[in-house]
Short mmCIF file of C-alpha atoms in Angstrom, two decimals:
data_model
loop_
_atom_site.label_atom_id
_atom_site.label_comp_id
_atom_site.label_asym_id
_atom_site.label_seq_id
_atom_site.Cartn_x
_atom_site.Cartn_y
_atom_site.Cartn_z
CA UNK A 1 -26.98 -6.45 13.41
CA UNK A 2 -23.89 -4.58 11.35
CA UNK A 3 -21.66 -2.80 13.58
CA UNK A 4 -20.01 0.74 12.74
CA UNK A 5 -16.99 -1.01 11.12
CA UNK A 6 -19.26 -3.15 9.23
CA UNK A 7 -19.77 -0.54 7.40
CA UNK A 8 -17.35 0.83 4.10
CA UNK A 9 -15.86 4.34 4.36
CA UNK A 10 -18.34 5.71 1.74
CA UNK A 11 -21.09 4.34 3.45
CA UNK A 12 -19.69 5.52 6.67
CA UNK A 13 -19.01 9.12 5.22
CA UNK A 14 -23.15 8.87 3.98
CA UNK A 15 -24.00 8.82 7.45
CA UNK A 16 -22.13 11.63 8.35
CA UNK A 17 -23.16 13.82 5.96
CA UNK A 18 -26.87 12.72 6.03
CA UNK A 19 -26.91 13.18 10.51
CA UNK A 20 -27.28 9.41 11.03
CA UNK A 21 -23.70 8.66 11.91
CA UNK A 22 -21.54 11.19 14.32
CA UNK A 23 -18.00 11.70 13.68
CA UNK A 24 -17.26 11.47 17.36
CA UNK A 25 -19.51 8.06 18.11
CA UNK A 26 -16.77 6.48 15.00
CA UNK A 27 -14.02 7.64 16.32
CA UNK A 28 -14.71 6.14 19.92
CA UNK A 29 -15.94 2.89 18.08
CA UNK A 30 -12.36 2.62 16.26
CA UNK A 31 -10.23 3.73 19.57
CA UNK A 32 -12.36 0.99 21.68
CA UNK A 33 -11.26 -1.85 18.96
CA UNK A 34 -7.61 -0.18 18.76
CA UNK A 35 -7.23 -0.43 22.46
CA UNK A 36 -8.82 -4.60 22.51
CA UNK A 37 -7.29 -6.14 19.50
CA UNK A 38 -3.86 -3.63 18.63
CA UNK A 39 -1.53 -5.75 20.85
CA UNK A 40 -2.42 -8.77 18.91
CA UNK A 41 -2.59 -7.27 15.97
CA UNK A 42 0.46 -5.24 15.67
CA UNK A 43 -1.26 -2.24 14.00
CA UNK A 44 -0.39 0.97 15.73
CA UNK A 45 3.13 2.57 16.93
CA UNK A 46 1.66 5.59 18.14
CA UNK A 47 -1.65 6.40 19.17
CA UNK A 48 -3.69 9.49 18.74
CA UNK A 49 -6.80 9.55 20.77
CA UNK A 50 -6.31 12.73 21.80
CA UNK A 51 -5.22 14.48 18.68
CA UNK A 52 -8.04 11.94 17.13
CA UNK A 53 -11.43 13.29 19.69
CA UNK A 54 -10.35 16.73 19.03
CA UNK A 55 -10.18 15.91 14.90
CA UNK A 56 -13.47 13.89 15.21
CA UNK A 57 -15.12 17.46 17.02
CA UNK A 58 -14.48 19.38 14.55
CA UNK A 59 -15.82 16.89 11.58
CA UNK A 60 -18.70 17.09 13.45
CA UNK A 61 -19.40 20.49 13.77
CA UNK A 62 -18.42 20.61 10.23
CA UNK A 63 -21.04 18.50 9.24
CA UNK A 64 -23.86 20.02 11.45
CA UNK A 65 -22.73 23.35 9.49
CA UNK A 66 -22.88 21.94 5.96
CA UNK A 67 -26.08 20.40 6.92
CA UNK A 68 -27.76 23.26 8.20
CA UNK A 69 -26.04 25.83 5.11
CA UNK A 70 -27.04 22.83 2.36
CA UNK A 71 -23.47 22.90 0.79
CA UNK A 72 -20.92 19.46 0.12
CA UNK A 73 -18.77 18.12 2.17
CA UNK A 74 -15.29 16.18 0.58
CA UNK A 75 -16.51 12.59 0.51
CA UNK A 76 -14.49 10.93 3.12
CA UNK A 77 -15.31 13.78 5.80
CA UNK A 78 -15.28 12.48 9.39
CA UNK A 79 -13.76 8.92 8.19
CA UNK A 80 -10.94 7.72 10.77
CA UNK A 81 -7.43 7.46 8.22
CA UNK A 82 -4.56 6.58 10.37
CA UNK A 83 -1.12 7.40 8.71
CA UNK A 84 1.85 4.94 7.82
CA UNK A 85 4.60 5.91 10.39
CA UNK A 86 7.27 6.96 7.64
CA UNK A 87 5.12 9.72 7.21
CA UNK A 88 5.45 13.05 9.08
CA UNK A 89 2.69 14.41 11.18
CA UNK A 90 3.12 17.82 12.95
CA UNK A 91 3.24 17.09 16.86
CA UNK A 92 2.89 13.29 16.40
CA UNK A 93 5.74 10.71 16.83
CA UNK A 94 7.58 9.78 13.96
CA UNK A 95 9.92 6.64 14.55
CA UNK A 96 10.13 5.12 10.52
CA UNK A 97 9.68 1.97 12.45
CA UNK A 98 13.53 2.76 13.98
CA UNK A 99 14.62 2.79 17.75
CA UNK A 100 17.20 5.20 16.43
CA UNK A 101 14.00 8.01 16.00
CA UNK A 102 11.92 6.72 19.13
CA UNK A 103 11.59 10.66 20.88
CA UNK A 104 11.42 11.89 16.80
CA UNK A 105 8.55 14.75 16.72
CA UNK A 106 8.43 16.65 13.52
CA UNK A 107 7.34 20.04 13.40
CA UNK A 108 5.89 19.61 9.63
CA UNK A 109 3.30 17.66 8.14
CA UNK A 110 3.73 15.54 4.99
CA UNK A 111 2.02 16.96 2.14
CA UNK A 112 0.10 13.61 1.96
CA UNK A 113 -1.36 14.22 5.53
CA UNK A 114 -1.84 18.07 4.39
CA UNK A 115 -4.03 16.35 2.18
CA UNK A 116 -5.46 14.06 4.38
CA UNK A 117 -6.66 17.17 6.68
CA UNK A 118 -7.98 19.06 3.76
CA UNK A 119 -10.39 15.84 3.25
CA UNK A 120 -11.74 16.07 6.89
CA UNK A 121 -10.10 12.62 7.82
CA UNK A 122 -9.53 11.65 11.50
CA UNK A 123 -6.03 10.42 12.81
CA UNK A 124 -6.29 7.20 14.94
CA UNK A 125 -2.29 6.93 14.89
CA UNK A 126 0.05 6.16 13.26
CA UNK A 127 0.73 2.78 12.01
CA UNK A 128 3.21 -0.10 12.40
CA UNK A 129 6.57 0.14 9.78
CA UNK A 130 9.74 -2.02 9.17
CA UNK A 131 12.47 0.35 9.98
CA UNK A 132 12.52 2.66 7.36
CA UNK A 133 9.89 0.46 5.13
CA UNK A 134 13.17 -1.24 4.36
CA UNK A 135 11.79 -5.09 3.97
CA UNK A 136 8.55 -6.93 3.06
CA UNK A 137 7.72 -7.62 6.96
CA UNK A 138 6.76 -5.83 9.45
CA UNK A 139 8.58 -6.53 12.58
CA UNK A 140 10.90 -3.83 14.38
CA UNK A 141 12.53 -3.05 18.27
CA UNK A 142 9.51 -0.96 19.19
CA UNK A 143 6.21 -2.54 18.60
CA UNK A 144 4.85 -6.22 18.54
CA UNK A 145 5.05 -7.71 14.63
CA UNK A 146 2.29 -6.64 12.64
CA UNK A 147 -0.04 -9.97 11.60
CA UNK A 148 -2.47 -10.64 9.54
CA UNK A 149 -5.72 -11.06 11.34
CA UNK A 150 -6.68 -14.27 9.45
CA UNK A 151 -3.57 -16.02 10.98
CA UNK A 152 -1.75 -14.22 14.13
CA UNK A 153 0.85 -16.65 13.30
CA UNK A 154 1.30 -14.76 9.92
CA UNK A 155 2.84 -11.57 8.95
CA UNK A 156 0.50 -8.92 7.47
CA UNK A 157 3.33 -8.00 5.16
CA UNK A 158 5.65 -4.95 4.77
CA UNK A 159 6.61 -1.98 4.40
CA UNK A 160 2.67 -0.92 5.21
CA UNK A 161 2.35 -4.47 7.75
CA UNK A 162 0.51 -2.31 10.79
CA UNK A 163 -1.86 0.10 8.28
CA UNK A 164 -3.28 -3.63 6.52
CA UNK A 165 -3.41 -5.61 9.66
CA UNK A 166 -5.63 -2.53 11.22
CA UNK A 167 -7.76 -1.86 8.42
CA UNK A 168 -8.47 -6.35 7.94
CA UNK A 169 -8.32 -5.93 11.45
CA UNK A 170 -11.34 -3.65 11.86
CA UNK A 171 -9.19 -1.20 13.65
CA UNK A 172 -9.62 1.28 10.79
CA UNK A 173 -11.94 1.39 7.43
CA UNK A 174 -8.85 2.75 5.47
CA UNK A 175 -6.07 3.61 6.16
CA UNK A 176 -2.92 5.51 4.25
CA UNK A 177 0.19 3.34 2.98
CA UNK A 178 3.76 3.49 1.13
CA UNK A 179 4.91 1.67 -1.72
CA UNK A 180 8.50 1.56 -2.75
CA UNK A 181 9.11 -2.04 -3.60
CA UNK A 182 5.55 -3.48 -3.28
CA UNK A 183 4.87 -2.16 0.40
CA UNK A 184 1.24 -1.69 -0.06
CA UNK A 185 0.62 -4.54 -2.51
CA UNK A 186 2.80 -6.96 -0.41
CA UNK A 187 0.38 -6.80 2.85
CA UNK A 188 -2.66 -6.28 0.90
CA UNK A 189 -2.38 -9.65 -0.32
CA UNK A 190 -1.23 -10.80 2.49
CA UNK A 191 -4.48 -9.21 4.32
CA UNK A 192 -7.16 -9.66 2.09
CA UNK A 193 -7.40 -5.91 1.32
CA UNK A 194 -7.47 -3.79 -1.88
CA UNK A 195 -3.92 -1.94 -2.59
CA UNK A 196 -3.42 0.73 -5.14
CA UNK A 197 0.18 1.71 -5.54
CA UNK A 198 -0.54 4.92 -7.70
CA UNK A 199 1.41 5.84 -10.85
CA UNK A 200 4.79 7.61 -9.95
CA UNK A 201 3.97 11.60 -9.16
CA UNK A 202 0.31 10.87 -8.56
CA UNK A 203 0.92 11.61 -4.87
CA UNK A 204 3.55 14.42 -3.40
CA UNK A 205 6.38 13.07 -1.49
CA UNK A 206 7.23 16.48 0.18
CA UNK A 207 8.04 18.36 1.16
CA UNK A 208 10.82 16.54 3.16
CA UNK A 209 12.64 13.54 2.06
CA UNK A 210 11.87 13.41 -1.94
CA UNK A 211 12.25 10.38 -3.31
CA UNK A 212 14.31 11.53 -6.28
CA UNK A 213 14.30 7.74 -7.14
CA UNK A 214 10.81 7.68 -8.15
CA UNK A 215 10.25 4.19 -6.80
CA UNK A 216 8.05 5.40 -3.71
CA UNK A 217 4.67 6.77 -3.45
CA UNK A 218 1.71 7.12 -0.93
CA UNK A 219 -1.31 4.72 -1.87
CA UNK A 220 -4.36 3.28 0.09
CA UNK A 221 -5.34 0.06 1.40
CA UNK A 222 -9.06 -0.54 1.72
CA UNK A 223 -11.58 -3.01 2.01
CA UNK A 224 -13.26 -2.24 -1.33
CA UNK A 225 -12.51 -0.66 -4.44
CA UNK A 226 -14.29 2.47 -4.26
CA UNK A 227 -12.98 3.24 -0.61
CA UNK A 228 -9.59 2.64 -1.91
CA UNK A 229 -10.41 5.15 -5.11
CA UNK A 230 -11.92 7.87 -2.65
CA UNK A 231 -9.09 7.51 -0.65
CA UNK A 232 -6.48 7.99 -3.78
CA UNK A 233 -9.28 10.91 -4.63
CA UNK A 234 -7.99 12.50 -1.12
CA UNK A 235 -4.47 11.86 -1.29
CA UNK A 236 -3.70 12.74 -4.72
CA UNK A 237 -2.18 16.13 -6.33
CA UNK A 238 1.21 17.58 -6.73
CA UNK A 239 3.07 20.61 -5.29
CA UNK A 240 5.71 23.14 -6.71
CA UNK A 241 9.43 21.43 -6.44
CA UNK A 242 7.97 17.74 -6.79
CA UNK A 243 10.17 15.71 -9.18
CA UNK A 244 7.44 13.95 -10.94
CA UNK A 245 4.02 14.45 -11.71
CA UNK A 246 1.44 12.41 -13.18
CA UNK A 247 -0.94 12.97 -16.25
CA UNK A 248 -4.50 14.43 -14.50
CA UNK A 249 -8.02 12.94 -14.73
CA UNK A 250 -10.50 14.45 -16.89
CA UNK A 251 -11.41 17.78 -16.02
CA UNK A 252 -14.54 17.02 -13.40
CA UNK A 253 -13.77 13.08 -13.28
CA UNK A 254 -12.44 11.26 -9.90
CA UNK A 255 -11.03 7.80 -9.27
CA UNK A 256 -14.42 6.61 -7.45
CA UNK A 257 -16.31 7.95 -10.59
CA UNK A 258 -13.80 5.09 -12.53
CA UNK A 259 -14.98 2.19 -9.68
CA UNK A 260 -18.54 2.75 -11.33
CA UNK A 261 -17.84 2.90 -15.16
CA UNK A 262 -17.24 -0.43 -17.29
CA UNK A 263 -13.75 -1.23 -18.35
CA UNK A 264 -15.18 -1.92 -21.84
CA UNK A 265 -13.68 -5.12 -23.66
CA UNK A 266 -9.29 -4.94 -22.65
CA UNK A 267 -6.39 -7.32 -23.36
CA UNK A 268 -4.69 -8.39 -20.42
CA UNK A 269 -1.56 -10.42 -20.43
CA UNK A 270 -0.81 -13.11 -17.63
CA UNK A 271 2.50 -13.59 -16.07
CA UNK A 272 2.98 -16.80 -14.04
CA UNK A 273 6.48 -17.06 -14.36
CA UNK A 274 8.45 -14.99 -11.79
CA UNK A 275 11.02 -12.69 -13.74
CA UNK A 276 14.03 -14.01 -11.64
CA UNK A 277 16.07 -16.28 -11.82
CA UNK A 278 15.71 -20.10 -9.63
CA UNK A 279 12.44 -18.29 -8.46
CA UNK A 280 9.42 -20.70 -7.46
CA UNK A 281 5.81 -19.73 -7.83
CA UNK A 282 3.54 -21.48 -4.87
CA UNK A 283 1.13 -23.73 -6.38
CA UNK A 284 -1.27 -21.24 -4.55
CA UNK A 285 -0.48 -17.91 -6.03
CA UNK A 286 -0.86 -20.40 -9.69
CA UNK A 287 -3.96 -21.06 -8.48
CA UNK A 288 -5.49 -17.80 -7.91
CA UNK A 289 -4.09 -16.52 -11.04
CA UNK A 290 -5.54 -19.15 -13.27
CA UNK A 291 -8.74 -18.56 -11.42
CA UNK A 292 -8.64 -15.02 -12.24
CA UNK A 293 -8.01 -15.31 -15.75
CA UNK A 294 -11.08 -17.67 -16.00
CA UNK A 295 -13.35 -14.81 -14.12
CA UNK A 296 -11.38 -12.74 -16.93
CA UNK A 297 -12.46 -14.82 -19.84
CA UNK A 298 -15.91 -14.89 -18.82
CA UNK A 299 -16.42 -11.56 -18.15
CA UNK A 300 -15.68 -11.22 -21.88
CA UNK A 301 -12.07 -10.17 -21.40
CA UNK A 302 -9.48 -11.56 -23.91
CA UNK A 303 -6.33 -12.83 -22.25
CA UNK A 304 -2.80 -14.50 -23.27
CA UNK A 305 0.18 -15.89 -21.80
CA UNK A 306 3.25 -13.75 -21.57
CA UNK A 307 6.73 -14.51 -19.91
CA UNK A 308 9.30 -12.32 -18.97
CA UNK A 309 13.27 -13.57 -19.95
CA UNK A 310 14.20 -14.47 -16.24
CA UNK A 311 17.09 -11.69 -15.57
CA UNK A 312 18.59 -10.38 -12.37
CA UNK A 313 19.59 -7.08 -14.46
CA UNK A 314 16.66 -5.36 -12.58
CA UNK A 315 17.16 -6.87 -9.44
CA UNK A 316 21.01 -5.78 -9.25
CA UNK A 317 19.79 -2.07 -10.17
CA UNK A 318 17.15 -2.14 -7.61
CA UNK A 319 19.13 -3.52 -4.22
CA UNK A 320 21.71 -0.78 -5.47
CA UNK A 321 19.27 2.39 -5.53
CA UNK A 322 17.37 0.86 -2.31
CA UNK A 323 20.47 0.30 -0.36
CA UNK A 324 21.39 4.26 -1.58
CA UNK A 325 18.09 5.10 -0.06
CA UNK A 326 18.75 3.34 2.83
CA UNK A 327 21.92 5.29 3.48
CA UNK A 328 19.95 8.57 3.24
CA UNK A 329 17.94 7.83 5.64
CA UNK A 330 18.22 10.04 8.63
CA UNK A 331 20.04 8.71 11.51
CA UNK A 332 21.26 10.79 14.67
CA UNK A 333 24.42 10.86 15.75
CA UNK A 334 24.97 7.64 17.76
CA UNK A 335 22.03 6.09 16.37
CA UNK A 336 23.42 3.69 14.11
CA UNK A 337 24.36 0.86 16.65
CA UNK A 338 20.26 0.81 17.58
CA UNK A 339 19.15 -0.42 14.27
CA UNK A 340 18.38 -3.43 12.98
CA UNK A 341 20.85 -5.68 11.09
CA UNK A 342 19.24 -5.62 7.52
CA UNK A 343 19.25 -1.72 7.64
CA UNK A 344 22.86 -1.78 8.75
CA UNK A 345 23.70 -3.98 6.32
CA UNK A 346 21.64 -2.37 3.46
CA UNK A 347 23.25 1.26 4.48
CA UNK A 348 26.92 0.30 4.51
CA UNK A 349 26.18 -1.36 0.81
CA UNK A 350 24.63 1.79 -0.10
CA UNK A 351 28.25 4.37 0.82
CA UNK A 352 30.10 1.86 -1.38
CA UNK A 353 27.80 2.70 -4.22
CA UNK A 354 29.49 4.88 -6.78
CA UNK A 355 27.81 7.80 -8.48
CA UNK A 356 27.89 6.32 -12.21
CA UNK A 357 26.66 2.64 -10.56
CA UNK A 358 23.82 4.46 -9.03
CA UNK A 359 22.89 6.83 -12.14
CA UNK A 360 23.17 3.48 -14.35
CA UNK A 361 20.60 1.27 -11.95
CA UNK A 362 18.28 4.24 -12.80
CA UNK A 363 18.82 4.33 -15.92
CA UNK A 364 17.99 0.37 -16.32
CA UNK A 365 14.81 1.35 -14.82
CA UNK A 366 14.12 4.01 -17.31
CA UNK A 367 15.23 1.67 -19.82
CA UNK A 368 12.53 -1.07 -18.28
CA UNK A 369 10.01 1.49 -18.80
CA UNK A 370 10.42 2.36 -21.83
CA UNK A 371 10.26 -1.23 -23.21
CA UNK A 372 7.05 -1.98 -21.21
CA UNK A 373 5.51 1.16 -22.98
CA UNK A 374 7.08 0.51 -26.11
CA UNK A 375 6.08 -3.20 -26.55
CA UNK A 376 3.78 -4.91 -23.96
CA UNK A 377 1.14 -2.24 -22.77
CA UNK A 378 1.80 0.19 -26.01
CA UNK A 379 -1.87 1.44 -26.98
CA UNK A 380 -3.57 0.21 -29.89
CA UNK A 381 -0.96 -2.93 -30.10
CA UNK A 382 0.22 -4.06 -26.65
CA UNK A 383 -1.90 -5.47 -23.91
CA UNK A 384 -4.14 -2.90 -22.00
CA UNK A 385 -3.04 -4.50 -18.52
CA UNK A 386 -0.46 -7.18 -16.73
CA UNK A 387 -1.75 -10.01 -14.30
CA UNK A 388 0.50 -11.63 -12.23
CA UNK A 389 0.93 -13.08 -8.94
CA UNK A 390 1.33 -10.36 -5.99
CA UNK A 391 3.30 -12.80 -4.34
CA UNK A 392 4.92 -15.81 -4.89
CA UNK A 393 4.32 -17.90 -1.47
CA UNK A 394 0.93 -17.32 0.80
CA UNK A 395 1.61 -14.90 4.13
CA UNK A 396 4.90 -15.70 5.53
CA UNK A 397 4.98 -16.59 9.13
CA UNK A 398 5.81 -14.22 11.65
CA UNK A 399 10.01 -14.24 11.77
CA UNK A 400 10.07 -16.46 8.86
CA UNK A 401 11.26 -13.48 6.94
CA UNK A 402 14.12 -12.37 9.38
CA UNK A 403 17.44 -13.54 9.66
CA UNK A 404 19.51 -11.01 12.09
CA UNK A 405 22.41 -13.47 11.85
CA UNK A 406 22.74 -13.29 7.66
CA UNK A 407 20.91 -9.94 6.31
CA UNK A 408 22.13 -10.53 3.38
CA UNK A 409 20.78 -13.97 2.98
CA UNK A 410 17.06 -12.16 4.20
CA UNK A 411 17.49 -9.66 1.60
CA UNK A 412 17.53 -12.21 -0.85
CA UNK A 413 14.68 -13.98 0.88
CA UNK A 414 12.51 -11.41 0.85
CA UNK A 415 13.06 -10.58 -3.09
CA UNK A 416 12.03 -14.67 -3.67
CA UNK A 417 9.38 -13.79 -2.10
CA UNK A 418 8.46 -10.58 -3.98
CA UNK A 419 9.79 -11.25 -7.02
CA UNK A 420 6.74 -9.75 -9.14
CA UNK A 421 6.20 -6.41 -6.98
CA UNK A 422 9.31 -3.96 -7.41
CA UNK A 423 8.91 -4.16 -11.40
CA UNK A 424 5.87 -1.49 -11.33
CA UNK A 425 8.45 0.53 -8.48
CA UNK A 426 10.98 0.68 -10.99
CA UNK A 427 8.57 1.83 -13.88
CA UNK A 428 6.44 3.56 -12.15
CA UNK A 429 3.64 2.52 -13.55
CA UNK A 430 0.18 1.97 -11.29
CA UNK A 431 -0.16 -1.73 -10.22
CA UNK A 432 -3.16 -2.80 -7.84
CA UNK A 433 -3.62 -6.36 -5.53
CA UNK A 434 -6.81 -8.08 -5.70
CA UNK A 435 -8.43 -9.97 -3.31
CA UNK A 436 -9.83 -12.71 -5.04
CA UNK A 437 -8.80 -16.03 -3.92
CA UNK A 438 -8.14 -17.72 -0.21
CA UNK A 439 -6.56 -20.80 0.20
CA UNK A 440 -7.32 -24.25 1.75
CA UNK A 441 -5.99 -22.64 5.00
CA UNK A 442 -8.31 -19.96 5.07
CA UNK A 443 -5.57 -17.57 4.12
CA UNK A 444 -5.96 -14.65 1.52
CA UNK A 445 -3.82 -15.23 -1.73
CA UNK A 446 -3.92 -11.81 -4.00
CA UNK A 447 -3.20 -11.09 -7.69
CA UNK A 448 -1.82 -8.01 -8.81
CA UNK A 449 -2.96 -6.19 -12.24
CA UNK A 450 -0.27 -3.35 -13.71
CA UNK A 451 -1.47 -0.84 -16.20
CA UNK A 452 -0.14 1.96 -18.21
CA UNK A 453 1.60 5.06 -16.89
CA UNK A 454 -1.00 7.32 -15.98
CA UNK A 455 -3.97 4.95 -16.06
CA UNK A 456 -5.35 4.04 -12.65
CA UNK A 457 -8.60 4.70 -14.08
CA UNK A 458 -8.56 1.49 -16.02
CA UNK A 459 -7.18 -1.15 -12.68
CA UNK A 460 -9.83 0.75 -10.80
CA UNK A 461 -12.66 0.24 -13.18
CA UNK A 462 -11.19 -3.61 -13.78
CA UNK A 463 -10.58 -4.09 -9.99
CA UNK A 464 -14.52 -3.08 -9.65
CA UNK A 465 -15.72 -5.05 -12.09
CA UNK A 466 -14.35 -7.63 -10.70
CA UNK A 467 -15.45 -7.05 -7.35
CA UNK A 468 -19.02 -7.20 -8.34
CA UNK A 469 -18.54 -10.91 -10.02
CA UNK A 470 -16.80 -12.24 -7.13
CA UNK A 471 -17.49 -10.21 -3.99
CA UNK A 472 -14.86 -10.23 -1.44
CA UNK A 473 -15.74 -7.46 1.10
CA UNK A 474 -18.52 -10.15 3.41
CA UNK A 475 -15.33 -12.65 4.32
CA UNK A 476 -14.04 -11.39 7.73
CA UNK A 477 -11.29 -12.88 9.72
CA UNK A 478 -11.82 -14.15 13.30
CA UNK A 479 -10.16 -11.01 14.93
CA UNK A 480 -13.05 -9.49 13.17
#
């Protein structure tokens, strides 16, 4: 017999809005399995089960009330959504992963979580982070190392390693992420999970800590397609004094509507080659690509094999803008000597950046941009959407990122390893994982699908199509 967390979000939120399923009886489902499987797992930095019962109350008497007056409720109303911990939450812990912030309590909520209580969502916590979402793992000084429930030995990935692990991990249905260099893509494939990292200025940064970059946004992580689309349905929508903002839907039209329409007929090009130089692609992450493009082919999609001139031009501007951003980040006085070594290492690059070498690394990602729209995805002539690889190597091995003693050695590590994700960061362009293949080990292997500027629509509606020819949702992991 299916247990609560058998069960999607949507399907979830059904039963709260029809009577069958309390809020409350959810909640206490997903705080039981927090409090068994979270110290394996890794998932949580701070939990909420307070601040979550009281939440989960007042969904429920929500619900009874919309019931009894016949009037709609948002569509993930009463649905537990725990929040990435480089996120602000009024009253609630805030480390960004960092020893330096352990006592940090912010008196302001993230216009994200603003969001996220607008939808009638529950807090369970708030989830596991590299300090400051800095690398591709999730390991820091104040929490176990998030893993991927299909191999505890394993990293779920980074920045967004504890809000994957939970949600693969049955801790969560959903669960909000970050992506500024792949961080929700990056542990979705290495979880099994659907990842949308949403087009730049889909989702409000504010109102503290802008990412005048534009390579980070919030973005869910999800089982299935649609719970990921509902999710982006709750998160998204811009405020006054945010530097970017994305084109709108249709007037009337949401991102689940797109997980139920057909893509029609698109042209998708297929990157295999990893755009940087002395690079290697795992057989693996070959594997699930070709397989993909097959499913492509007979799903009456037309592909063709791109490559991308193998240049470190992008790579140079990007460790420049993330190590200025890694500088910025706030540090109390006498803090410094608590953090980690990559963030050390990464913020003392970042002071010796000048002003011209930092407004030229964005301008090479404007420049990117402007090429992708111009040539490979321009409508009418270019491709409609990019597959690659998400990764280049299966999961990584808990520590097997980390090197304390070189940082600067790991830094280049973990871009080997990522070598496809930061492109669509740069661009900021939408760019989804896909959870269509597992290896001989047992262990997930993801592909990643970019799209236009603006167009979510069309990964979502691919993503679901895809979905429905090769179901992924029924494989669960032993922790499950």
């Amino acid at each position: 017999m299916a247990e609560l967390h058998d069960l999607t979000a949507l399907e979830q939120a059904a039963g709260i809005r029809s009577g069958e399923l309390s809020p409350v009886e959810l909640t206490e489902h997903y705080l039981a399995r927090i409090e068994r499987l979270d110290d394996t797992l890794g998932a949580f930095l701070t939990r909420t089960p307070e601040l979550a019962r009281e939440q989960a109350a007042r969904a429920e008497a929500e619900a009874t009330a919309a019931r009894r007056e016949d009037r709609a409720l948002p569509p993930l109303h009463g649905v537990p959504v725990p929040v990435k911990d480089l996120s602000r939450v009024a009253g609630v812990r805030c480390t960004m992963g960092s020893a330096a912030l352990a006592d940090h309590v912010p008196d302001t909520d993230d216009h994200v979580v603003t969001a996220l209580r607008r939808a009638g969502t529950v807090m369970l916590g708030k989830t596991n982070t590299p300090e400051f979402g800095l690398p591709c793992y999730t390991e820091n000084r104040l929490a176990p190392p998030a893993r991927t429930p299909w191999d505890p030995e394993r990293s779920a990935g980074g920045s967004s390693g504890g809000a994957a692990a939970a949600v693969a991990g049955g801790l969560a249905p959903v669960a909000h992420a970050s992506d500024g260099g792949g961080s929700i893509r990056i542990p979705a494939s290495s979880c099994g999970l659907y990842g949308i990292k949403p087009s730049r200025g889909r989702i409000s940064g504010g109102p503290l800590l802008h990412d005048v970059t534009g390579l980070s946004t919030s973005g869910p992580l999800a089982r299935t397609v649609a719970d990921a689309a509902a999710l982006l349905d709750a998160m998204a929508g811009t405020r006054p004094g945010d530097p970017y903002t994305a084109p709108p839907l249709p007037p009337g039209e949401t991102f689940v509507d797109q997980a139920r329409r057909d893509p029609g007929r698109l042209r998708i090009g297929v990157l295999t080659q990893a755009p940087l130089p002395d690079t290697a692609v795992h057989p693996d992450c070959r594997t699930a690509v070709a397989e993909t493009v097959a499913l492509l082919g007979e799903l009456g999609h037309e592909t063709a094999e791109l490559s991308l001139p193998a240049d470190d031009e992008i790579l140079h501007a990007f460790t420049r803008v993330w190590s200025v951003m890694a500088a910025n980040r706030p540090v109390p006085p006498g803090g410094e000597e608590l953090l980690m070594p990559l963030s050390r290492h990464l913020r003392a690059r970042g002071r010796e950046v000048s002003g011209t070498a930092f407004a030229s690394a964005l301008y090479a990602f404007r420049a990117l941009a402007q090429t992708l729209t111009d040539d490979l995805l321009s409508p009418g002539t270019g491709y409609d959407v990019l597959l690659s690889p998400t990764l280049a190597a299966p999961p990584a091995p808990v520590g097997g990122l980390r090197n304390d003693a070189d940082p600067q050695a790991e830094f280049a590590a973990v871009g080997r390893f990522t070598p496809f994700t930061a492109f669509y960061n740069a661009t900021g362009q939408p760019a989804v994982s896909v959870p269509l293949h597992w290896n001989d080990q047992g262990l997930p292997i993801g592909v990643m699908l970019g799209g236009r500027y603006g167009d979510e629509a069309t990964l979502i509606a691919l993503s679901a199509q895809l979905e429905a020819a090769r179901p992924w949702a029924h494989r669960k992991p032993p922790a499950w």
